[in-house]
Amino acid sequence: KAGVTQTPRYLIKTRGQQVTLSCSPISGHRSVSWYQQTPGQGLQFLFEYFSETQRNKGNFPGRFSGRQFSNSRSEMNVSTLELGDSALYLCASSKGPSSYEQYFGPGTRLTVT
Amino acid sequence: DQQVKQNSPSLSVQEGRISILNCDYTNSMFDYFLWYKKYPAEGPTFLISISSIKDKNEDGRFTVFLNKSAKHLSLHIVPSQPGDSAVYFCAASDPGGGADGLTFGKGTHLIIQP
């Protein structure tokens, strides 16, 4: 069974731009979550989608948004990029919204200059 | 306020010996605990988990111990192998599961020396 895939793997943007990251979950998984990983803060929850609906959102500004499509694929968008948005963005999928185990993709390394 | 703490940023262990990674938590409501392993340029991989109703769970070379009274869990790897060199994240979950209920530690970099 193919794992979680994320595109692109690496991205360089400048301040003020916006970016869209994509995630395809494991086949059969209907929940997709997004995390931000930085050296100082570790892994922080951004939001979770299930059945095309955002279930929960972490403590991030409104510049961070996402959506989920009917095939469970998800996109994450960050607008008006700031230097502090440089991080590894991880997508994880699970069978459902109450699953404990999250299966992670390889991540997208975003660098904002 | 870190609810899940991994106090050792790195740990060096000789190949063949036991690796013990530690994790402390503060929220007594956590009812499920997980360990993830992460190689460079890859996402974290689920390794092993334990429910709060147990105090030990074993899977091959990996054993997780939970001490609820001390709010402490540990991951034992025996024997340690070179491929075990990675960053290990401890995570704790609120009751009911879900990604939003997961809190991660900042990770411990395990280095297995030949």
mmCIF file with all atom_site columns, C-alpha atoms in Angstrom:
data_model
loop_
_atom_site.group_PDB
_atom_site.id
_atom_site.type_symbol
_atom_site.label_atom_id
_atom_site.label_alt_id
_atom_site.label_comp_id
_atom_site.label_asym_id
_atom_site.label_entity_id
_atom_site.label_seq_id
_atom_site.pdbx_PDB_ins_code
_atom_site.Cartn_x
_atom_site.Cartn_y
_atom_site.Cartn_z
_atom_site.occupancy
_atom_site.B_iso_or_equiv
_atom_site.pdbx_formal_charge
_atom_site.auth_seq_id
_atom_site.auth_comp_id
_atom_site.auth_asym_id
_atom_site.auth_atom_id
_atom_site.pdbx_PDB_model_num
ATOM 1   C CA . LYS A 1 1   ? 0.000   0.000  0.000  1.00 0.00 ? 1   LYS A CA 1
ATOM 2   C CA . ALA A 1 2   ? 1.459   3.369  -0.990 1.00 0.00 ? 2   ALA A CA 1
ATOM 3   C CA . GLY A 1 3   ? 2.246   5.761  1.831  1.00 0.00 ? 3   GLY A CA 1
ATOM 4   C CA . VAL A 1 4   ? 1.332   9.395  2.291  1.00 0.00 ? 4   VAL A CA 1
ATOM 5   C CA . THR A 1 5   ? 2.755   11.569 -0.457 1.00 0.00 ? 5   THR A CA 1
ATOM 6   C CA . GLN A 1 6   ? 3.446   15.275 -0.335 1.00 0.00 ? 6   GLN A CA 1
ATOM 7   C CA . THR A 1 7   ? 4.344   17.707 -3.082 1.00 0.00 ? 7   THR A CA 1
ATOM 8   C CA . PRO A 1 8   ? 6.507   19.593 -3.538 1.00 0.00 ? 8   PRO A CA 1
ATOM 9   C CA . ARG A 1 9   ? 9.273   18.282 -1.311 1.00 0.00 ? 9   ARG A CA 1
ATOM 10  C CA . TYR A 1 10  ? 11.180  21.558 -1.247 1.00 0.00 ? 10  TYR A CA 1
ATOM 11  C CA . LEU A 1 11  ? 10.075  25.109 -1.819 1.00 0.00 ? 11  LEU A CA 1
ATOM 12  C CA . ILE A 1 12  ? 11.705  28.511 -1.593 1.00 0.00 ? 12  ILE A CA 1
ATOM 13  C CA . LYS A 1 13  ? 9.491   31.585 -1.405 1.00 0.00 ? 13  LYS A CA 1
ATOM 14  C CA . THR A 1 14  ? 9.960   35.232 -0.522 1.00 0.00 ? 14  THR A CA 1
ATOM 15  C CA . ARG A 1 15  ? 8.190   37.182 2.180  1.00 0.00 ? 15  ARG A CA 1
ATOM 16  C CA . GLY A 1 16  ? 4.712   38.288 1.253  1.00 0.00 ? 16  GLY A CA 1
ATOM 17  C CA . GLN A 1 17  ? 4.119   35.505 -1.245 1.00 0.00 ? 17  GLN A CA 1
ATOM 18  C CA . GLN A 1 18  ? 1.645   32.708 -0.770 1.00 0.00 ? 18  GLN A CA 1
ATOM 19  C CA . VAL A 1 19  ? 2.190   28.980 -1.077 1.00 0.00 ? 19  VAL A CA 1
ATOM 20  C CA . THR A 1 20  ? 0.058   25.859 -1.565 1.00 0.00 ? 20  THR A CA 1
ATOM 21  C CA . LEU A 1 21  ? 1.190   22.442 -0.406 1.00 0.00 ? 21  LEU A CA 1
ATOM 22  C CA . SER A 1 22  ? -0.443  19.191 -1.432 1.00 0.00 ? 22  SER A CA 1
ATOM 23  C CA . CYS A 1 23  ? -0.966  15.896 0.357  1.00 0.00 ? 23  CYS A CA 1
ATOM 24  C CA . SER A 1 24  ? -2.356  12.551 -0.797 1.00 0.00 ? 24  SER A CA 1
ATOM 25  C CA . PRO A 1 25  ? -3.279  10.202 2.045  1.00 0.00 ? 25  PRO A CA 1
ATOM 26  C CA . ILE A 1 26  ? -2.921  6.454  2.245  1.00 0.00 ? 26  ILE A CA 1
ATOM 27  C CA . SER A 1 27  ? -5.643  4.749  0.246  1.00 0.00 ? 27  SER A CA 1
ATOM 28  C CA . GLY A 1 28  ? -8.683  4.238  2.456  1.00 0.00 ? 28  GLY A CA 1
ATOM 29  C CA . HIS A 1 29  ? -7.655  6.883  4.966  1.00 0.00 ? 29  HIS A CA 1
ATOM 30  C CA . ARG A 1 30  ? -10.186 9.669  5.237  1.00 0.00 ? 30  ARG A CA 1
ATOM 31  C CA . SER A 1 31  ? -8.583  11.956 7.797  1.00 0.00 ? 31  SER A CA 1
ATOM 32  C CA . VAL A 1 32  ? -5.740  14.260 6.870  1.00 0.00 ? 32  VAL A CA 1
ATOM 33  C CA . SER A 1 33  ? -3.865  16.408 9.354  1.00 0.00 ? 33  SER A CA 1
ATOM 34  C CA . TRP A 1 34  ? -1.173  18.997 8.921  1.00 0.00 ? 34  TRP A CA 1
ATOM 35  C CA . TYR A 1 35  ? 1.715   19.740 11.255 1.00 0.00 ? 35  TYR A CA 1
ATOM 36  C CA . GLN A 1 36  ? 4.486   22.284 11.335 1.00 0.00 ? 36  GLN A CA 1
ATOM 37  C CA . GLN A 1 37  ? 7.887   21.163 12.531 1.00 0.00 ? 37  GLN A CA 1
ATOM 38  C CA . THR A 1 38  ? 10.520  23.663 13.590 1.00 0.00 ? 38  THR A CA 1
ATOM 39  C CA . PRO A 1 39  ? 13.672  23.069 15.658 1.00 0.00 ? 39  PRO A CA 1
ATOM 40  C CA . GLY A 1 40  ? 12.473  25.286 18.479 1.00 0.00 ? 40  GLY A CA 1
ATOM 41  C CA . GLN A 1 41  ? 8.823   24.262 18.695 1.00 0.00 ? 41  GLN A CA 1
ATOM 42  C CA . GLY A 1 42  ? 8.875   20.644 17.632 1.00 0.00 ? 42  GLY A CA 1
ATOM 43  C CA . LEU A 1 43  ? 5.782   19.211 15.934 1.00 0.00 ? 43  LEU A CA 1
ATOM 44  C CA . GLN A 1 44  ? 2.759   21.464 16.179 1.00 0.00 ? 44  GLN A CA 1
ATOM 45  C CA . PHE A 1 45  ? -0.740  20.624 15.026 1.00 0.00 ? 45  PHE A CA 1
ATOM 46  C CA . LEU A 1 46  ? -2.148  22.922 12.333 1.00 0.00 ? 46  LEU A CA 1
ATOM 47  C CA . PHE A 1 47  ? -5.523  21.430 11.400 1.00 0.00 ? 47  PHE A CA 1
ATOM 48  C CA . GLU A 1 48  ? -7.355  18.216 10.616 1.00 0.00 ? 48  GLU A CA 1
ATOM 49  C CA . TYR A 1 49  ? -9.794  17.438 7.827  1.00 0.00 ? 49  TYR A CA 1
ATOM 50  C CA . PHE A 1 50  ? -12.325 14.665 7.583  1.00 0.00 ? 50  PHE A CA 1
ATOM 51  C CA . SER A 1 51  ? -14.988 14.297 4.907  1.00 0.00 ? 51  SER A CA 1
ATOM 52  C CA . GLU A 1 52  ? -13.977 17.625 3.376  1.00 0.00 ? 52  GLU A CA 1
ATOM 53  C CA . THR A 1 53  ? -14.613 19.442 6.658  1.00 0.00 ? 53  THR A CA 1
ATOM 54  C CA . GLN A 1 54  ? -12.120 21.014 8.976  1.00 0.00 ? 54  GLN A CA 1
ATOM 55  C CA . ARG A 1 55  ? -12.579 19.333 12.335 1.00 0.00 ? 55  ARG A CA 1
ATOM 56  C CA . ASN A 1 56  ? -10.083 21.185 14.420 1.00 0.00 ? 56  ASN A CA 1
ATOM 57  C CA . LYS A 1 57  ? -7.471  23.868 14.120 1.00 0.00 ? 57  LYS A CA 1
ATOM 58  C CA . GLY A 1 58  ? -4.350  24.487 16.140 1.00 0.00 ? 58  GLY A CA 1
ATOM 59  C CA . ASN A 1 59  ? -3.093  27.800 17.413 1.00 0.00 ? 59  ASN A CA 1
ATOM 60  C CA . PHE A 1 60  ? -1.997  29.347 14.122 1.00 0.00 ? 60  PHE A CA 1
ATOM 61  C CA . PRO A 1 61  ? -3.003  32.637 12.468 1.00 0.00 ? 61  PRO A CA 1
ATOM 62  C CA . GLY A 1 62  ? -5.654  32.834 9.783  1.00 0.00 ? 62  GLY A CA 1
ATOM 63  C CA . ARG A 1 63  ? -2.942  33.029 7.119  1.00 0.00 ? 63  ARG A CA 1
ATOM 64  C CA . PHE A 1 64  ? -2.814  29.247 7.422  1.00 0.00 ? 64  PHE A CA 1
ATOM 65  C CA . SER A 1 65  ? -5.723  27.511 5.761  1.00 0.00 ? 65  SER A CA 1
ATOM 66  C CA . GLY A 1 66  ? -6.508  24.242 4.126  1.00 0.00 ? 66  GLY A CA 1
ATOM 67  C CA . ARG A 1 67  ? -9.091  22.171 2.392  1.00 0.00 ? 67  ARG A CA 1
ATOM 68  C CA . GLN A 1 68  ? -9.875  18.572 1.605  1.00 0.00 ? 68  GLN A CA 1
ATOM 69  C CA . PHE A 1 69  ? -11.296 17.173 -1.588 1.00 0.00 ? 69  PHE A CA 1
ATOM 70  C CA . SER A 1 70  ? -13.798 14.380 -2.090 1.00 0.00 ? 70  SER A CA 1
ATOM 71  C CA . ASN A 1 71  ? -10.973 11.899 -2.795 1.00 0.00 ? 71  ASN A CA 1
ATOM 72  C CA . SER A 1 72  ? -9.474  12.796 0.636  1.00 0.00 ? 72  SER A CA 1
ATOM 73  C CA . ARG A 1 73  ? -6.526  14.628 -0.892 1.00 0.00 ? 73  ARG A CA 1
ATOM 74  C CA . SER A 1 74  ? -5.737  17.818 0.963  1.00 0.00 ? 74  SER A CA 1
ATOM 75  C CA . GLU A 1 75  ? -4.070  21.132 0.305  1.00 0.00 ? 75  GLU A CA 1
ATOM 76  C CA . MET A 1 76  ? -2.638  23.614 2.740  1.00 0.00 ? 76  MET A CA 1
ATOM 77  C CA . ASN A 1 77  ? -2.223  27.282 1.911  1.00 0.00 ? 77  ASN A CA 1
ATOM 78  C CA . VAL A 1 78  ? -0.146  29.921 3.638  1.00 0.00 ? 78  VAL A CA 1
ATOM 79  C CA . SER A 1 79  ? -0.677  33.509 2.563  1.00 0.00 ? 79  SER A CA 1
ATOM 80  C CA . THR A 1 80  ? 1.516   36.563 3.138  1.00 0.00 ? 80  THR A CA 1
ATOM 81  C CA . LEU A 1 81  ? 4.514   34.440 4.039  1.00 0.00 ? 81  LEU A CA 1
ATOM 82  C CA . GLU A 1 82  ? 6.751   35.502 6.895  1.00 0.00 ? 82  GLU A CA 1
ATOM 83  C CA . LEU A 1 83  ? 10.332  34.469 7.641  1.00 0.00 ? 83  LEU A CA 1
ATOM 84  C CA . GLY A 1 84  ? 9.071   32.537 10.663 1.00 0.00 ? 84  GLY A CA 1
ATOM 85  C CA . ASP A 1 85  ? 6.984   30.300 8.415  1.00 0.00 ? 85  ASP A CA 1
ATOM 86  C CA . SER A 1 86  ? 10.151  28.530 7.310  1.00 0.00 ? 86  SER A CA 1
ATOM 87  C CA . ALA A 1 87  ? 9.637   24.980 8.516  1.00 0.00 ? 87  ALA A CA 1
ATOM 88  C CA . LEU A 1 88  ? 8.997   21.388 7.565  1.00 0.00 ? 88  LEU A CA 1
ATOM 89  C CA . TYR A 1 89  ? 5.286   20.927 6.903  1.00 0.00 ? 89  TYR A CA 1
ATOM 90  C CA . LEU A 1 90  ? 4.118   17.399 7.518  1.00 0.00 ? 90  LEU A CA 1
ATOM 91  C CA . CYS A 1 91  ? 0.906   15.833 6.413  1.00 0.00 ? 91  CYS A CA 1
ATOM 92  C CA . ALA A 1 92  ? -0.458  12.775 8.182  1.00 0.00 ? 92  ALA A CA 1
ATOM 93  C CA . SER A 1 93  ? -3.357  10.522 7.373  1.00 0.00 ? 93  SER A CA 1
ATOM 94  C CA . SER A 1 94  ? -5.427  8.180  9.489  1.00 0.00 ? 94  SER A CA 1
ATOM 95  C CA . LYS A 1 95  ? -8.443  5.986  9.003  1.00 0.00 ? 95  LYS A CA 1
ATOM 96  C CA . GLY A 1 96  ? -10.765 8.313  10.817 1.00 0.00 ? 96  GLY A CA 1
ATOM 97  C CA . PRO A 1 97  ? -10.977 11.352 13.058 1.00 0.00 ? 97  PRO A CA 1
ATOM 98  C CA . SER A 1 98  ? -10.710 9.320  16.229 1.00 0.00 ? 98  SER A CA 1
ATOM 99  C CA . SER A 1 99  ? -7.666  7.317  15.222 1.00 0.00 ? 99  SER A CA 1
ATOM 100 C CA . TYR A 1 100 ? -4.697  7.525  17.512 1.00 0.00 ? 100 TYR A CA 1
ATOM 101 C CA . GLU A 1 101 ? -2.083  6.515  14.952 1.00 0.00 ? 101 GLU A CA 1
ATOM 102 C CA . GLN A 1 102 ? -1.142  9.092  12.393 1.00 0.00 ? 102 GLN A CA 1
ATOM 103 C CA . TYR A 1 103 ? 0.867   8.059  9.318  1.00 0.00 ? 103 TYR A CA 1
ATOM 104 C CA . PHE A 1 104 ? 3.137   10.789 8.107  1.00 0.00 ? 104 PHE A CA 1
ATOM 105 C CA . GLY A 1 105 ? 4.328   11.820 4.681  1.00 0.00 ? 105 GLY A CA 1
ATOM 106 C CA . PRO A 1 106 ? 7.907   12.905 3.974  1.00 0.00 ? 106 PRO A CA 1
ATOM 107 C CA . GLY A 1 107 ? 7.082   16.583 4.425  1.00 0.00 ? 107 GLY A CA 1
ATOM 108 C CA . THR A 1 108 ? 7.573   19.760 2.430  1.00 0.00 ? 108 THR A CA 1
ATOM 109 C CA . ARG A 1 109 ? 10.547  21.859 3.421  1.00 0.00 ? 109 ARG A CA 1
ATOM 110 C CA . LEU A 1 110 ? 9.511   25.494 3.030  1.00 0.00 ? 110 LEU A CA 1
ATOM 111 C CA . THR A 1 111 ? 12.142  28.225 3.152  1.00 0.00 ? 111 THR A CA 1
ATOM 112 C CA . VAL A 1 112 ? 11.021  31.835 3.233  1.00 0.00 ? 112 VAL A CA 1
ATOM 113 C CA . THR A 1 113 ? 13.648  34.436 2.329  1.00 0.00 ? 113 THR A CA 1
ATOM 114 C CA . ASP B 2 1   ? 4.175   25.073 28.675 1.00 0.00 ? 1   ASP B CA 1
ATOM 115 C CA . GLN B 2 2   ? 5.393   21.733 27.368 1.00 0.00 ? 2   GLN B CA 1
ATOM 116 C CA . GLN B 2 3   ? 2.984   18.962 28.231 1.00 0.00 ? 3   GLN B CA 1
ATOM 117 C CA . VAL B 2 4   ? 5.263   16.293 26.753 1.00 0.00 ? 4   VAL B CA 1
ATOM 118 C CA . LYS B 2 5   ? 8.955   16.560 27.459 1.00 0.00 ? 5   LYS B CA 1
ATOM 119 C CA . GLN B 2 6   ? 11.908  14.659 26.123 1.00 0.00 ? 6   GLN B CA 1
ATOM 120 C CA . ASN B 2 7   ? 14.716  16.026 28.216 1.00 0.00 ? 7   ASN B CA 1
ATOM 121 C CA . SER B 2 8   ? 17.580  14.440 26.308 1.00 0.00 ? 8   SER B CA 1
ATOM 122 C CA . PRO B 2 9   ? 18.076  16.108 22.921 1.00 0.00 ? 9   PRO B CA 1
ATOM 123 C CA . SER B 2 10  ? 20.544  13.371 21.987 1.00 0.00 ? 10  SER B CA 1
ATOM 124 C CA . LEU B 2 11  ? 21.693  9.963  23.151 1.00 0.00 ? 11  LEU B CA 1
ATOM 125 C CA . SER B 2 12  ? 24.675  7.923  22.029 1.00 0.00 ? 12  SER B CA 1
ATOM 126 C CA . VAL B 2 13  ? 24.642  4.122  22.470 1.00 0.00 ? 13  VAL B CA 1
ATOM 127 C CA . GLN B 2 14  ? 27.006  1.401  21.355 1.00 0.00 ? 14  GLN B CA 1
ATOM 128 C CA . GLU B 2 15  ? 25.706  -1.113 18.824 1.00 0.00 ? 15  GLU B CA 1
ATOM 129 C CA . GLY B 2 16  ? 24.335  -4.212 20.517 1.00 0.00 ? 16  GLY B CA 1
ATOM 130 C CA . ARG B 2 17  ? 23.600  -2.470 23.815 1.00 0.00 ? 17  ARG B CA 1
ATOM 131 C CA . ILE B 2 18  ? 20.252  -1.268 25.126 1.00 0.00 ? 18  ILE B CA 1
ATOM 132 C CA . SER B 2 19  ? 18.932  2.173  24.160 1.00 0.00 ? 19  SER B CA 1
ATOM 133 C CA . ILE B 2 20  ? 16.549  3.798  26.621 1.00 0.00 ? 20  ILE B CA 1
ATOM 134 C CA . LEU B 2 21  ? 14.663  6.890  25.536 1.00 0.00 ? 21  LEU B CA 1
ATOM 135 C CA . ASN B 2 22  ? 12.646  8.759  28.116 1.00 0.00 ? 22  ASN B CA 1
ATOM 136 C CA . CYS B 2 23  ? 9.563   10.930 27.999 1.00 0.00 ? 23  CYS B CA 1
ATOM 137 C CA . ASP B 2 24  ? 7.681   12.794 30.737 1.00 0.00 ? 24  ASP B CA 1
ATOM 138 C CA . TYR B 2 25  ? 4.211   14.278 30.549 1.00 0.00 ? 25  TYR B CA 1
ATOM 139 C CA . THR B 2 26  ? 2.224   16.603 32.745 1.00 0.00 ? 26  THR B CA 1
ATOM 140 C CA . ASN B 2 27  ? -1.388  16.124 31.630 1.00 0.00 ? 27  ASN B CA 1
ATOM 141 C CA . SER B 2 28  ? -2.984  13.293 33.588 1.00 0.00 ? 28  SER B CA 1
ATOM 142 C CA . MET B 2 29  ? -5.823  13.171 31.030 1.00 0.00 ? 29  MET B CA 1
ATOM 143 C CA . PHE B 2 30  ? -3.565  11.665 28.372 1.00 0.00 ? 30  PHE B CA 1
ATOM 144 C CA . ASP B 2 31  ? -4.718  8.104  27.781 1.00 0.00 ? 31  ASP B CA 1
ATOM 145 C CA . TYR B 2 32  ? -2.650  6.864  24.856 1.00 0.00 ? 32  TYR B CA 1
ATOM 146 C CA . PHE B 2 33  ? 1.025   7.204  24.120 1.00 0.00 ? 33  PHE B CA 1
ATOM 147 C CA . LEU B 2 34  ? 3.015   6.692  20.944 1.00 0.00 ? 34  LEU B CA 1
ATOM 148 C CA . TRP B 2 35  ? 6.580   6.654  19.763 1.00 0.00 ? 35  TRP B CA 1
ATOM 149 C CA . TYR B 2 36  ? 7.592   7.796  16.310 1.00 0.00 ? 36  TYR B CA 1
ATOM 150 C CA . LYS B 2 37  ? 10.934  7.422  14.580 1.00 0.00 ? 37  LYS B CA 1
ATOM 151 C CA . LYS B 2 38  ? 12.173  9.957  12.063 1.00 0.00 ? 38  LYS B CA 1
ATOM 152 C CA . TYR B 2 39  ? 15.010  9.719  9.574  1.00 0.00 ? 39  TYR B CA 1
ATOM 153 C CA . PRO B 2 40  ? 16.380  12.866 7.898  1.00 0.00 ? 40  PRO B CA 1
ATOM 154 C CA . ALA B 2 41  ? 14.290  14.011 4.921  1.00 0.00 ? 41  ALA B CA 1
ATOM 155 C CA . GLU B 2 42  ? 11.464  11.639 5.864  1.00 0.00 ? 42  GLU B CA 1
ATOM 156 C CA . GLY B 2 43  ? 8.306   12.045 7.899  1.00 0.00 ? 43  GLY B CA 1
ATOM 157 C CA . PRO B 2 44  ? 7.930   10.413 11.318 1.00 0.00 ? 44  PRO B CA 1
ATOM 158 C CA . THR B 2 45  ? 7.096   6.700  11.220 1.00 0.00 ? 45  THR B CA 1
ATOM 159 C CA . PHE B 2 46  ? 4.826   5.169  13.815 1.00 0.00 ? 46  PHE B CA 1
ATOM 160 C CA . LEU B 2 47  ? 6.837   2.737  15.936 1.00 0.00 ? 47  LEU B CA 1
ATOM 161 C CA . ILE B 2 48  ? 4.914   1.513  18.943 1.00 0.00 ? 48  ILE B CA 1
ATOM 162 C CA . SER B 2 49  ? 2.129   2.646  21.243 1.00 0.00 ? 49  SER B CA 1
ATOM 163 C CA . ILE B 2 50  ? 0.651   1.938  24.644 1.00 0.00 ? 50  ILE B CA 1
ATOM 164 C CA . SER B 2 51  ? -2.702  2.531  26.225 1.00 0.00 ? 51  SER B CA 1
ATOM 165 C CA . SER B 2 52  ? -2.921  4.002  29.705 1.00 0.00 ? 52  SER B CA 1
ATOM 166 C CA . ILE B 2 53  ? -4.539  0.783  30.953 1.00 0.00 ? 53  ILE B CA 1
ATOM 167 C CA . LYS B 2 54  ? -1.272  -1.073 30.341 1.00 0.00 ? 54  LYS B CA 1
ATOM 168 C CA . ASP B 2 55  ? 2.194   -0.619 31.752 1.00 0.00 ? 55  ASP B CA 1
ATOM 169 C CA . LYS B 2 56  ? 4.160   -2.432 29.065 1.00 0.00 ? 56  LYS B CA 1
ATOM 170 C CA . ASN B 2 57  ? 3.905   -3.150 25.366 1.00 0.00 ? 57  ASN B CA 1
ATOM 171 C CA . GLU B 2 58  ? 6.437   -5.126 23.390 1.00 0.00 ? 58  GLU B CA 1
ATOM 172 C CA . ASP B 2 59  ? 7.051   -5.429 19.660 1.00 0.00 ? 59  ASP B CA 1
ATOM 173 C CA . GLY B 2 60  ? 10.201  -7.245 18.664 1.00 0.00 ? 60  GLY B CA 1
ATOM 174 C CA . ARG B 2 61  ? 13.215  -5.280 19.788 1.00 0.00 ? 61  ARG B CA 1
ATOM 175 C CA . PHE B 2 62  ? 11.064  -2.381 20.976 1.00 0.00 ? 62  PHE B CA 1
ATOM 176 C CA . THR B 2 63  ? 9.361   -2.189 24.365 1.00 0.00 ? 63  THR B CA 1
ATOM 177 C CA . VAL B 2 64  ? 7.499   0.766  25.783 1.00 0.00 ? 64  VAL B CA 1
ATOM 178 C CA . PHE B 2 65  ? 6.995   1.100  29.535 1.00 0.00 ? 65  PHE B CA 1
ATOM 179 C CA . LEU B 2 66  ? 4.439   3.396  31.119 1.00 0.00 ? 66  LEU B CA 1
ATOM 180 C CA . ASN B 2 67  ? 4.561   4.579  34.721 1.00 0.00 ? 67  ASN B CA 1
ATOM 181 C CA . LYS B 2 68  ? 1.340   6.509  35.235 1.00 0.00 ? 68  LYS B CA 1
ATOM 182 C CA . SER B 2 69  ? 2.067   7.550  38.798 1.00 0.00 ? 69  SER B CA 1
ATOM 183 C CA . ALA B 2 70  ? 5.317   9.150  37.690 1.00 0.00 ? 70  ALA B CA 1
ATOM 184 C CA . LYS B 2 71  ? 3.821   10.366 34.394 1.00 0.00 ? 71  LYS B CA 1
ATOM 185 C CA . HIS B 2 72  ? 6.756   8.817  32.641 1.00 0.00 ? 72  HIS B CA 1
ATOM 186 C CA . LEU B 2 73  ? 7.221   6.527  29.696 1.00 0.00 ? 73  LEU B CA 1
ATOM 187 C CA . SER B 2 74  ? 10.289  5.012  28.164 1.00 0.00 ? 74  SER B CA 1
ATOM 188 C CA . LEU B 2 75  ? 11.214  3.229  24.970 1.00 0.00 ? 75  LEU B CA 1
ATOM 189 C CA . HIS B 2 76  ? 13.722  0.390  25.184 1.00 0.00 ? 76  HIS B CA 1
ATOM 190 C CA . ILE B 2 77  ? 15.500  -0.867 22.088 1.00 0.00 ? 77  ILE B CA 1
ATOM 191 C CA . VAL B 2 78  ? 17.373  -4.144 22.543 1.00 0.00 ? 78  VAL B CA 1
ATOM 192 C CA . PRO B 2 79  ? 19.755  -4.812 20.932 1.00 0.00 ? 79  PRO B CA 1
ATOM 193 C CA . SER B 2 80  ? 20.475  -1.456 19.309 1.00 0.00 ? 80  SER B CA 1
ATOM 194 C CA . GLN B 2 81  ? 21.357  -1.566 15.624 1.00 0.00 ? 81  GLN B CA 1
ATOM 195 C CA . PRO B 2 82  ? 22.916  1.040  13.304 1.00 0.00 ? 82  PRO B CA 1
ATOM 196 C CA . GLY B 2 83  ? 19.582  1.493  11.508 1.00 0.00 ? 83  GLY B CA 1
ATOM 197 C CA . ASP B 2 84  ? 18.063  2.651  14.772 1.00 0.00 ? 84  ASP B CA 1
ATOM 198 C CA . SER B 2 85  ? 19.982  5.923  14.487 1.00 0.00 ? 85  SER B CA 1
ATOM 199 C CA . ALA B 2 86  ? 17.193  8.474  14.076 1.00 0.00 ? 86  ALA B CA 1
ATOM 200 C CA . VAL B 2 87  ? 15.192  11.081 15.947 1.00 0.00 ? 87  VAL B CA 1
ATOM 201 C CA . TYR B 2 88  ? 12.553  9.571  18.228 1.00 0.00 ? 88  TYR B CA 1
ATOM 202 C CA . PHE B 2 89  ? 9.417   11.513 19.114 1.00 0.00 ? 89  PHE B CA 1
ATOM 203 C CA . CYS B 2 90  ? 7.203   10.692 22.032 1.00 0.00 ? 90  CYS B CA 1
ATOM 204 C CA . ALA B 2 91  ? 3.531   11.666 21.636 1.00 0.00 ? 91  ALA B CA 1
ATOM 205 C CA . ALA B 2 92  ? 0.584   11.633 24.001 1.00 0.00 ? 92  ALA B CA 1
ATOM 206 C CA . SER B 2 93  ? -3.083  11.697 23.143 1.00 0.00 ? 93  SER B CA 1
ATOM 207 C CA . ASP B 2 94  ? -6.166  13.131 24.783 1.00 0.00 ? 94  ASP B CA 1
ATOM 208 C CA . PRO B 2 95  ? -9.027  10.694 25.266 1.00 0.00 ? 95  PRO B CA 1
ATOM 209 C CA . GLY B 2 96  ? -10.902 10.016 22.056 1.00 0.00 ? 96  GLY B CA 1
ATOM 210 C CA . GLY B 2 97  ? -7.961  10.106 19.697 1.00 0.00 ? 97  GLY B CA 1
ATOM 211 C CA . GLY B 2 98  ? -7.650  12.384 16.709 1.00 0.00 ? 98  GLY B CA 1
ATOM 212 C CA . ALA B 2 99  ? -4.755  14.424 15.427 1.00 0.00 ? 99  ALA B CA 1
ATOM 213 C CA . ASP B 2 100 ? -5.761  17.504 17.380 1.00 0.00 ? 100 ASP B CA 1
ATOM 214 C CA . GLY B 2 101 ? -5.430  15.577 20.604 1.00 0.00 ? 101 GLY B CA 1
ATOM 215 C CA . LEU B 2 102 ? -1.841  14.528 19.948 1.00 0.00 ? 102 LEU B CA 1
ATOM 216 C CA . THR B 2 103 ? 0.956   16.400 21.700 1.00 0.00 ? 103 THR B CA 1
ATOM 217 C CA . PHE B 2 104 ? 4.513   15.678 20.631 1.00 0.00 ? 104 PHE B CA 1
ATOM 218 C CA . GLY B 2 105 ? 7.774   15.990 22.479 1.00 0.00 ? 105 GLY B CA 1
ATOM 219 C CA . LYS B 2 106 ? 10.646  17.760 20.752 1.00 0.00 ? 106 LYS B CA 1
ATOM 220 C CA . GLY B 2 107 ? 12.497  14.547 20.020 1.00 0.00 ? 107 GLY B CA 1
ATOM 221 C CA . THR B 2 108 ? 15.653  12.706 21.042 1.00 0.00 ? 108 THR B CA 1
ATOM 222 C CA . HIS B 2 109 ? 18.361  12.081 18.482 1.00 0.00 ? 109 HIS B CA 1
ATOM 223 C CA . LEU B 2 110 ? 19.606  8.525  18.994 1.00 0.00 ? 110 LEU B CA 1
ATOM 224 C CA . ILE B 2 111 ? 23.045  7.753  17.627 1.00 0.00 ? 111 ILE B CA 1
ATOM 225 C CA . ILE B 2 112 ? 24.129  4.129  17.489 1.00 0.00 ? 112 ILE B CA 1
ATOM 226 C CA . GLN B 2 113 ? 27.890  3.824  17.436 1.00 0.00 ? 113 GLN B CA 1
ATOM 227 C CA . PRO B 2 114 ? 29.592  0.799  15.850 1.00 0.00 ? 114 PRO B CA 1
#
